[in-house]
Short mmCIF file of C-alpha atoms in Angstrom, two decimals:
data_model
loop_
_atom_site.label_atom_id
_atom_site.label_comp_id
_atom_site.label_asym_id
_atom_site.label_seq_id
_atom_site.Cartn_x
_atom_site.Cartn_y
_atom_site.Cartn_z
CA MET A 1 0.00 -115.70 37.26
CA THR A 2 -1.59 -115.20 40.34
CA THR A 3 1.11 -112.91 41.78
CA THR A 4 0.59 -110.23 39.14
CA ARG A 5 -3.27 -110.15 38.49
CA PRO A 6 -3.68 -107.78 42.00
CA VAL A 7 -0.85 -105.54 40.55
CA VAL A 8 -2.46 -104.94 37.14
CA LEU A 9 -5.96 -104.14 38.28
CA PRO A 10 -4.99 -101.22 40.65
CA PHE A 11 -2.65 -99.83 37.67
CA CYS A 12 -5.27 -99.95 35.03
CA THR A 13 -8.08 -98.21 37.46
CA VAL A 14 -5.08 -95.36 38.37
CA LEU A 15 -4.78 -94.89 34.42
CA LEU A 16 -8.43 -94.71 33.74
CA VAL A 17 -8.69 -91.85 36.34
CA LEU A 18 -5.84 -89.87 34.85
CA LEU A 19 -7.65 -90.54 31.21
CA ALA A 20 -10.80 -89.39 32.68
CA MET A 21 -9.63 -86.07 34.55
CA THR A 22 -7.60 -85.25 31.01
CA GLY A 23 -10.77 -85.35 29.47
CA ILE A 24 -12.38 -83.14 31.97
CA SER A 25 -9.44 -80.54 31.41
CA ALA A 26 -9.42 -80.65 27.85
CA GLY A 27 -13.10 -79.98 27.26
CA ALA A 28 -13.37 -77.38 30.60
CA ALA A 29 -13.32 -73.23 29.99
CA PRO A 30 -11.27 -70.94 32.40
CA GLN A 31 -13.55 -69.24 34.90
CA TYR A 32 -12.04 -66.07 36.44
CA LEU A 33 -12.28 -65.37 40.15
CA SER A 34 -10.51 -62.08 40.23
CA GLY A 35 -9.09 -59.48 37.93
CA SER A 36 -9.56 -56.07 36.70
CA PRO A 37 -8.25 -53.39 33.97
CA ASP A 38 -5.62 -51.47 34.55
CA LEU A 39 -5.26 -48.51 31.67
CA ARG A 40 -2.09 -46.59 31.37
CA ALA A 41 -1.35 -43.89 28.91
CA GLY A 42 1.13 -41.64 27.73
CA ILE A 43 2.64 -39.40 24.83
CA GLU A 44 4.41 -40.97 22.26
CA GLY A 45 7.71 -39.23 21.34
CA SER A 46 8.34 -36.21 22.56
CA ASN A 47 5.64 -34.10 24.78
CA GLU A 48 7.13 -30.72 24.11
CA VAL A 49 4.85 -28.27 22.12
CA PHE A 50 5.37 -24.42 21.23
CA PRO A 51 2.97 -21.42 21.45
CA GLY A 52 1.15 -20.87 18.51
CA ASP A 53 2.11 -24.33 16.93
CA ALA A 54 -0.82 -26.91 15.94
CA VAL A 55 0.36 -30.51 16.61
CA THR A 56 -1.01 -33.80 16.89
CA LEU A 57 -0.13 -35.70 20.01
CA VAL A 58 -0.25 -39.52 19.62
CA ILE A 59 -1.40 -41.32 23.07
CA HIS A 60 -0.56 -44.47 23.60
CA LEU A 61 -3.48 -46.26 25.66
CA GLU A 62 -2.10 -49.97 27.03
CA ASN A 63 -4.18 -52.33 29.52
CA GLN A 64 -1.67 -53.56 31.78
CA GLY A 65 -4.49 -55.51 33.82
CA HIS A 66 -4.31 -59.35 34.51
CA ASP A 67 -6.81 -61.66 36.08
CA ALA A 68 -5.14 -62.80 39.39
CA GLN A 69 -6.78 -66.30 39.98
CA LYS A 70 -8.70 -68.31 37.59
CA ILE A 71 -10.00 -72.27 37.54
CA ILE A 72 -10.42 -74.31 34.80
CA SER A 73 -13.62 -76.73 34.96
CA ARG A 74 -16.16 -78.25 32.51
CA GLU A 75 -18.63 -75.64 34.14
CA GLY A 76 -16.21 -72.84 33.25
CA THR A 77 -17.55 -69.47 31.76
CA THR A 78 -17.07 -68.13 28.49
CA GLY A 79 -17.26 -64.27 29.10
CA SER A 80 -14.47 -61.80 28.52
CA PRO A 81 -12.05 -61.69 31.52
CA PRO A 82 -12.70 -59.04 34.22
CA SER A 83 -9.19 -57.73 33.09
CA THR A 84 -10.77 -56.66 29.62
CA ALA A 85 -11.98 -52.95 29.25
CA ILE A 86 -14.74 -53.10 27.00
CA ALA A 87 -16.10 -50.33 24.94
CA VAL A 88 -13.74 -47.77 25.93
CA THR A 89 -14.00 -44.06 25.13
CA ALA A 90 -11.18 -41.50 25.61
CA ALA A 91 -11.64 -37.80 26.12
CA LEU A 92 -8.75 -35.54 26.18
CA THR A 93 -9.44 -32.14 28.07
CA ALA A 94 -7.47 -28.79 28.14
CA GLY A 95 -7.65 -28.43 31.99
CA GLU A 96 -5.24 -25.68 32.99
CA ALA A 97 -3.00 -25.97 30.12
CA PRO A 98 -3.36 -22.99 27.53
CA VAL A 99 -4.47 -25.41 24.78
CA VAL A 100 -7.48 -25.94 22.62
CA LEU A 101 -8.49 -29.34 21.61
CA LYS A 102 -9.69 -29.96 18.17
CA THR A 103 -10.66 -33.70 18.47
CA ASP A 104 -13.78 -34.82 19.96
CA PRO A 105 -13.89 -38.18 22.45
CA GLN A 106 -13.07 -41.10 20.48
CA MET A 107 -14.39 -44.41 20.71
CA VAL A 108 -11.60 -46.98 20.57
CA GLY A 109 -13.07 -50.31 21.34
CA SER A 110 -12.28 -52.75 23.67
CA ILE A 111 -8.62 -53.54 25.03
CA ALA A 112 -7.60 -56.80 26.68
CA ALA A 113 -4.85 -57.17 29.05
CA GLY A 114 -1.92 -56.88 27.38
CA GLU A 115 -3.07 -55.03 24.47
CA GLY A 116 -3.14 -51.48 23.35
CA VAL A 117 -4.23 -48.82 21.05
CA ARG A 118 -2.93 -45.36 19.71
CA ILE A 119 -5.02 -42.55 19.89
CA PRO A 120 -4.14 -39.24 17.59
CA ILE A 121 -5.29 -35.81 19.49
CA SER A 122 -5.21 -32.57 17.58
CA LEU A 123 -4.76 -29.31 19.58
CA THR A 124 -3.68 -25.54 19.14
CA VAL A 125 -1.26 -23.90 21.50
CA MET A 126 -1.94 -20.58 22.62
CA PRO A 127 0.10 -18.03 20.85
CA ASP A 128 0.82 -16.33 24.28
CA ALA A 129 1.18 -19.57 26.20
CA ALA A 130 3.42 -19.09 28.99
CA GLY A 131 6.63 -22.13 29.24
CA GLY A 132 6.13 -24.55 31.73
CA GLU A 133 4.65 -28.19 32.41
CA TYR A 134 1.18 -28.81 32.34
CA THR A 135 -1.19 -31.77 32.63
CA LEU A 136 -4.25 -32.73 29.99
CA PRO A 137 -6.91 -35.01 31.86
CA LEU A 138 -7.56 -38.02 29.57
CA THR A 139 -10.97 -39.46 30.96
CA LEU A 140 -11.50 -43.02 29.97
CA THR A 141 -14.97 -44.68 30.20
CA TYR A 142 -15.33 -48.34 29.87
CA THR A 143 -16.98 -51.52 30.95
CA ARG A 144 -16.01 -54.09 32.76
CA LEU A 145 -17.31 -57.83 33.64
CA SER A 146 -17.63 -57.66 37.56
CA SER A 147 -18.57 -60.85 38.55
CA GLU A 148 -21.15 -64.35 37.28
CA ASP A 149 -23.55 -66.55 38.34
CA ARG A 150 -24.52 -69.61 37.32
CA VAL A 151 -27.98 -70.86 36.82
CA GLY A 152 -28.21 -74.31 36.45
CA THR A 153 -25.69 -76.52 34.48
CA GLU A 154 -25.82 -74.56 31.24
CA SER A 155 -26.80 -70.70 31.83
CA VAL A 156 -24.49 -68.04 33.30
CA ILE A 157 -25.70 -64.60 34.21
CA TYR A 158 -22.97 -61.82 33.95
CA HIS A 159 -23.05 -58.53 35.86
CA TYR A 160 -21.07 -55.82 34.22
CA THR A 161 -19.63 -52.32 35.79
CA ASP A 162 -19.32 -48.97 34.12
CA GLU A 163 -15.88 -47.63 35.21
CA THR A 164 -14.34 -44.03 34.35
CA THR A 165 -11.07 -43.04 35.42
CA THR A 166 -8.49 -40.20 34.66
CA ILE A 167 -5.17 -40.26 33.47
CA PRO A 168 -3.06 -37.05 33.85
CA LEU A 169 -0.85 -36.49 30.53
CA LEU A 170 2.09 -34.37 31.18
CA VAL A 171 2.63 -31.38 28.25
CA ARG A 172 5.62 -29.20 28.41
CA VAL A 173 5.04 -25.80 26.53
CA ALA A 174 8.47 -24.88 25.52
CA ASP A 175 10.38 -21.25 27.03
CA VAL A 176 10.30 -19.18 24.24
CA VAL A 177 10.73 -15.52 23.43
CA LEU A 178 7.44 -13.68 22.41
CA ILE A 179 7.27 -10.32 21.44
CA ASP A 180 3.93 -7.87 22.11
CA VAL A 181 4.41 -4.48 19.81
CA MET A 182 3.03 -1.99 22.91
CA GLU A 183 3.12 1.07 20.45
CA VAL A 184 3.98 2.02 17.00
CA GLY A 185 5.03 5.69 15.90
CA ALA A 186 5.69 6.65 12.34
CA GLU A 187 7.86 9.97 11.57
CA ASN A 188 6.99 11.68 8.18
CA LEU A 189 6.16 8.83 6.31
CA THR A 190 4.26 10.45 3.23
CA ALA A 191 3.99 8.25 -0.29
CA GLY A 192 7.18 8.47 -2.30
CA GLY A 193 9.33 9.40 0.57
CA GLU A 194 11.33 7.50 3.72
CA GLY A 195 10.65 8.17 7.36
CA TYR A 196 11.42 6.20 10.79
CA VAL A 197 9.12 3.57 12.23
CA THR A 198 9.85 3.51 16.21
CA LEU A 199 8.45 0.08 17.99
CA LEU A 200 7.95 -0.37 21.37
CA LEU A 201 8.44 -4.20 21.87
CA GLU A 202 7.64 -6.20 24.99
CA ASN A 203 8.53 -9.77 25.77
CA THR A 204 5.94 -11.45 27.13
CA GLY A 205 7.34 -14.49 27.14
CA SER A 206 9.16 -16.88 29.54
CA LEU A 207 12.48 -17.29 27.97
CA GLU A 208 15.61 -14.42 28.19
CA GLY A 209 16.61 -13.93 24.51
CA LYS A 210 20.20 -13.26 24.26
CA SER A 211 21.54 -10.87 21.85
CA ALA A 212 18.22 -10.39 20.43
CA VAL A 213 17.76 -8.69 17.37
CA ALA A 214 14.17 -6.98 16.40
CA ARG A 215 13.68 -7.46 12.41
CA ILE A 216 10.93 -6.12 10.16
CA SER A 217 9.75 -7.50 6.96
CA ARG A 218 7.44 -6.29 4.48
CA GLU A 219 3.88 -7.72 4.16
CA ASP A 220 3.04 -9.12 0.77
CA GLU A 221 2.91 -6.08 -1.48
CA SER A 222 2.63 -3.76 1.38
CA PRO A 223 3.81 -0.04 -0.13
CA VAL A 224 5.78 0.22 3.25
CA ILE A 225 8.94 -1.48 2.76
CA PRO A 226 12.03 -1.57 5.15
CA VAL A 227 15.11 0.34 4.37
CA THR A 228 17.26 -0.71 7.69
CA GLY A 229 15.22 -3.57 8.63
CA THR A 230 17.17 -4.58 11.85
CA VAL A 231 17.91 -3.11 15.00
CA TYR A 232 20.32 -4.75 17.71
CA LEU A 233 18.22 -5.17 21.02
CA GLY A 234 20.55 -7.21 23.63
CA ASP A 235 19.99 -9.51 26.06
CA PHE A 236 15.86 -9.46 26.28
CA ALA A 237 14.72 -10.80 29.51
CA PRO A 238 11.00 -11.83 30.15
CA GLY A 239 8.92 -8.77 30.92
CA ALA A 240 11.34 -6.50 29.60
CA VAL A 241 10.57 -3.48 27.09
CA LYS A 242 13.01 -2.44 24.24
CA GLU A 243 12.74 0.28 21.55
CA GLY A 244 13.52 -0.56 17.97
CA ARG A 245 13.70 2.53 15.16
CA PHE A 246 13.52 1.39 11.96
CA LYS A 247 14.13 2.90 8.70
CA VAL A 248 11.32 2.53 5.82
CA ARG A 249 10.13 3.90 2.37
CA VAL A 250 6.86 4.42 1.16
CA ASP A 251 6.04 3.81 -2.35
CA THR A 252 4.82 6.53 -4.69
CA THR A 253 1.43 4.69 -5.21
CA ALA A 254 0.67 4.85 -1.46
CA GLU A 255 -2.59 6.37 -0.42
CA ALA A 256 -3.15 7.66 3.41
CA GLY A 257 -3.75 4.60 5.66
CA SER A 258 -2.31 1.90 7.51
CA TYR A 259 -0.37 -0.59 5.91
CA PRO A 260 0.71 -4.21 7.58
CA MET A 261 4.24 -4.95 8.38
CA ARG A 262 5.86 -8.22 9.87
CA VAL A 263 7.97 -8.08 13.27
CA ALA A 264 10.19 -10.87 14.72
CA ILE A 265 13.00 -11.20 17.13
CA VAL A 266 15.82 -13.39 16.20
CA TYR A 267 17.75 -14.38 19.42
CA ARG A 268 19.86 -17.22 21.20
CA ASP A 269 18.26 -19.97 23.49
CA GLN A 270 19.90 -21.43 26.83
CA SER A 271 21.97 -23.94 24.46
CA GLY A 272 23.37 -21.16 22.31
CA GLY A 273 21.05 -21.93 19.18
CA ASN A 274 19.83 -19.25 16.83
CA GLN A 275 15.93 -19.05 17.23
CA THR A 276 13.30 -16.65 15.65
CA SER A 277 10.06 -15.89 17.85
CA ARG A 278 6.76 -16.08 16.22
CA THR A 279 6.21 -13.19 13.96
CA ALA A 280 3.54 -10.20 14.83
CA THR A 281 1.76 -8.14 12.51
CA ILE A 282 1.51 -4.61 13.65
CA GLY A 283 -0.02 -1.31 11.11
CA ILE A 284 2.06 1.28 9.90
CA PRO A 285 0.22 4.56 9.36
CA VAL A 286 1.24 6.66 5.97
CA ALA A 287 -0.08 10.23 5.87
CA GLY A 288 -0.21 10.17 2.16
CA GLU A 289 1.20 12.32 -0.68
CA THR A 290 2.50 15.48 -0.17
CA LYS A 291 0.64 17.97 -2.34
CA PHE A 292 0.38 21.83 -3.54
CA SER A 293 -1.97 23.86 -4.66
CA VAL A 294 -2.21 27.43 -6.88
CA HIS A 295 -3.79 29.81 -5.71
CA GLY A 296 -4.34 33.99 -6.82
CA ASP A 297 -5.95 36.03 -9.28
CA PRO A 298 -6.02 34.77 -13.48
CA LEU A 299 -2.93 35.24 -15.05
CA TRP A 300 -2.64 37.15 -18.39
CA MET A 301 -0.26 39.13 -20.29
CA TYR A 302 -0.15 41.38 -23.68
CA ARG A 303 2.24 39.48 -26.11
CA GLY A 304 5.35 40.83 -26.67
CA THR A 305 5.56 41.98 -23.21
CA ARG A 306 7.56 41.01 -20.00
CA ALA A 307 5.79 41.14 -16.71
CA SER A 308 5.97 39.76 -13.00
CA LEU A 309 3.30 37.28 -12.20
CA GLU A 310 2.55 36.28 -8.77
CA MET A 311 0.95 33.02 -7.59
CA ILE A 312 0.19 31.84 -4.12
CA PHE A 313 1.42 28.23 -3.33
CA GLU A 314 -0.58 26.31 -0.60
CA ASN A 315 0.73 22.83 1.29
CA THR A 316 -2.33 20.68 1.20
CA GLY A 317 -0.38 17.64 2.59
CA PRO A 318 -0.06 16.33 5.72
CA THR A 319 3.65 17.18 6.71
CA THR A 320 5.47 19.87 7.00
CA VAL A 321 7.95 20.94 3.77
CA TYR A 322 11.41 22.76 4.60
CA SER A 323 13.30 25.14 2.33
CA ALA A 324 10.47 25.01 -0.26
CA GLN A 325 11.32 26.52 -3.70
CA ALA A 326 8.99 27.13 -6.44
CA ARG A 327 9.92 26.67 -10.18
CA ILE A 328 7.95 27.50 -13.11
CA SER A 329 9.00 25.90 -16.86
CA ALA A 330 8.76 28.90 -19.79
CA VAL A 331 8.61 27.32 -22.75
CA GLU A 332 7.89 28.75 -26.53
CA PRO A 333 6.52 31.65 -26.83
CA PHE A 334 7.71 32.37 -23.43
CA THR A 335 11.06 33.62 -22.12
CA GLY A 336 12.03 33.06 -18.27
CA TYR A 337 13.64 36.01 -16.69
CA ASP A 338 13.21 34.90 -13.07
CA ASP A 339 11.64 31.56 -12.76
CA THR A 340 12.32 30.50 -9.18
CA ALA A 341 11.08 31.94 -6.34
CA ALA A 342 11.85 31.00 -2.22
CA LEU A 343 9.08 29.91 -0.38
CA GLY A 344 10.66 28.36 2.87
CA ASP A 345 9.13 26.13 5.26
CA LEU A 346 5.31 25.26 4.96
CA GLY A 347 3.29 23.45 7.14
CA PRO A 348 0.32 21.42 6.29
CA GLY A 349 -2.49 24.10 5.10
CA GLU A 350 0.29 27.14 5.10
CA ARG A 351 0.80 29.61 1.80
CA ALA A 352 3.64 31.73 0.26
CA MET A 353 3.59 34.08 -2.49
CA ALA A 354 6.12 33.46 -5.58
CA ARG A 355 6.75 35.76 -7.99
CA PHE A 356 7.96 35.27 -11.54
CA GLU A 357 9.68 37.11 -13.93
CA ILE A 358 8.51 35.85 -17.58
CA GLY A 359 8.14 37.20 -21.12
CA VAL A 360 6.17 36.38 -24.02
CA ASP A 361 7.13 36.90 -27.94
CA ARG A 362 5.15 39.67 -30.10
CA THR A 363 4.59 36.74 -32.33
CA ALA A 364 2.83 34.35 -30.12
CA THR A 365 -1.07 33.54 -30.85
CA VAL A 366 -3.52 34.89 -28.60
CA LYS A 367 -4.99 32.13 -26.57
CA GLU A 368 -4.53 30.37 -23.14
CA TYR A 369 -1.10 28.75 -22.55
CA GLY A 370 -0.79 26.22 -19.96
CA LEU A 371 2.78 26.08 -18.16
CA ASP A 372 4.05 23.41 -15.26
CA THR A 373 5.13 24.67 -12.14
CA GLU A 374 6.66 22.45 -9.46
CA ILE A 375 8.05 22.55 -5.84
CA ARG A 376 11.71 21.65 -5.05
CA TYR A 377 11.66 20.97 -0.64
CA ARG A 378 13.28 18.72 1.75
CA ASP A 379 11.26 16.43 3.96
CA GLY A 380 11.66 15.84 7.48
CA LEU A 381 14.92 13.66 6.95
CA ASP A 382 16.35 16.58 5.25
CA GLN A 383 16.05 14.39 1.90
CA ASN A 384 15.75 16.54 -1.36
CA ARG A 385 12.07 15.92 -3.12
CA ILE A 386 10.13 17.41 -6.04
CA SER A 387 6.54 17.76 -5.99
CA ASP A 388 4.11 16.45 -9.12
CA PRO A 389 3.85 19.36 -11.67
CA ILE A 390 1.25 22.10 -11.01
CA ARG A 391 -0.40 23.28 -14.23
CA VAL A 392 -1.03 27.25 -14.50
CA THR A 393 -3.07 29.02 -17.23
CA ILE A 394 -1.66 32.04 -18.59
CA ASP A 395 -4.04 34.62 -20.95
CA VAL A 396 -2.16 35.67 -23.82
CA ARG A 397 -3.88 38.76 -24.92
CA GLU A 398 -4.16 41.40 -27.53
CA ARG A 399 -3.66 45.25 -26.60
CA PRO A 400 -7.02 47.16 -27.18
CA GLY A 401 -7.15 50.06 -29.57
CA VAL A 402 -4.50 52.40 -29.92
CA MET A 403 -2.14 50.73 -27.59
CA ARG A 404 -2.50 47.53 -30.22
CA ILE A 405 -1.45 49.99 -32.99
CA ILE A 406 1.63 51.11 -30.97
CA TYR A 407 2.80 47.83 -29.87
CA ASP A 408 2.10 45.88 -32.74
CA PRO A 409 5.58 45.84 -35.36
CA VAL A 410 4.00 45.16 -38.26
CA ILE A 411 1.33 48.20 -38.22
CA MET A 412 4.23 50.83 -36.53
CA SER A 413 6.81 49.59 -39.50
CA VAL A 414 3.78 50.62 -41.96
CA ILE A 415 3.22 53.68 -40.25
CA VAL A 416 6.87 54.60 -39.96
CA ALA A 417 7.19 54.07 -43.80
CA LEU A 418 4.54 56.19 -44.97
CA VAL A 419 5.77 59.13 -42.58
CA ILE A 420 9.19 58.83 -43.98
CA GLY A 421 7.52 58.81 -47.40
CA MET A 422 5.49 61.66 -46.57
CA LEU A 423 8.34 63.48 -45.38
CA TYR A 424 10.34 63.00 -48.53
CA TYR A 425 7.58 64.10 -50.85
CA PHE A 426 6.66 67.35 -49.18
CA ARG A 427 10.66 68.10 -48.96
CA VAL A 428 11.32 67.13 -52.48
CA TYR A 429 8.04 68.42 -54.35
#
């Protein structure tokens, strides 16, 4: 018994001390001696954008900070760790990149060490953006716990610091073929006809398009409709200028003016894949409809006669017509003996005379008649075309005085019968 008591007392003392230390540790909070946020950011998925695209980039913002030293004590702090970024605000700017930002700075809250957030940012890439890598500065503003002072045994003074850091985000604008329509030429485009449109195209992009083909297409309900809508250009290097000539037709309802048409380039990229450039919209000038008018003295005829009528035709349209020929449609009670006349080539505002030989029946009613005339011609593409009908008025008159009697078959028949009767009477009696 006497040999064991000295051993039991020291053992119990040590056990009590250990239990006391365990109680202290269990009731204490961490007190940090050092640490700071370490914010890292990157674009999720592909960072490649294309000229003219409206895209939403998702930025992954993560806090990789840590607290290098901390102690555990009964008097430890209850504040945020120094590595926590408090009240983070993220603002993305364009920098030198050819983009327009659509999203304002965003408040993303506090980010503790090891945590992250996703920030969606909407932007539009300039249509003429050159290919290459660009940096978008992401500016982060936040607050962190920098130090603390204990006051007495129960109070702590926390000291916070506002910090700003900028993280460069790398985006790549894809190399593509971009087109600029430097010149638009239209040849003999009139309503109802066909013609050629010549485009001078420049590759303003940063990629050489292999086996490039220029393609035009109709814009909505435009009256200008492609007939030959593709032209092969070959390899189309950046800065190169190519000419494309396309055949189009114009609807008969088109008025004089400019009408839209779409232009794009189909090409092969570096990997051999088929690509299509962004579409450019151009204006195609249309001169309007080819028209004619008739001039000259009023036309009239005595009924029962045949006459040569002269009419002056004027080209009131905007383009030259070739090998023009006038024709008159002689309908009852008229008869056409020579109903066509050559006018030749007529430029805008030029005139030519036509002579028609027609007759009118003796039984025709005395009044004004309307006859249709038309012009057949060849346009600038050597295509046959016919003008709209032009109405001309012919006044059919009765012969005056004795001439009326002479040329009236009924009266003349009566007169002849009377003369024959009188001659017979005198001869017999």
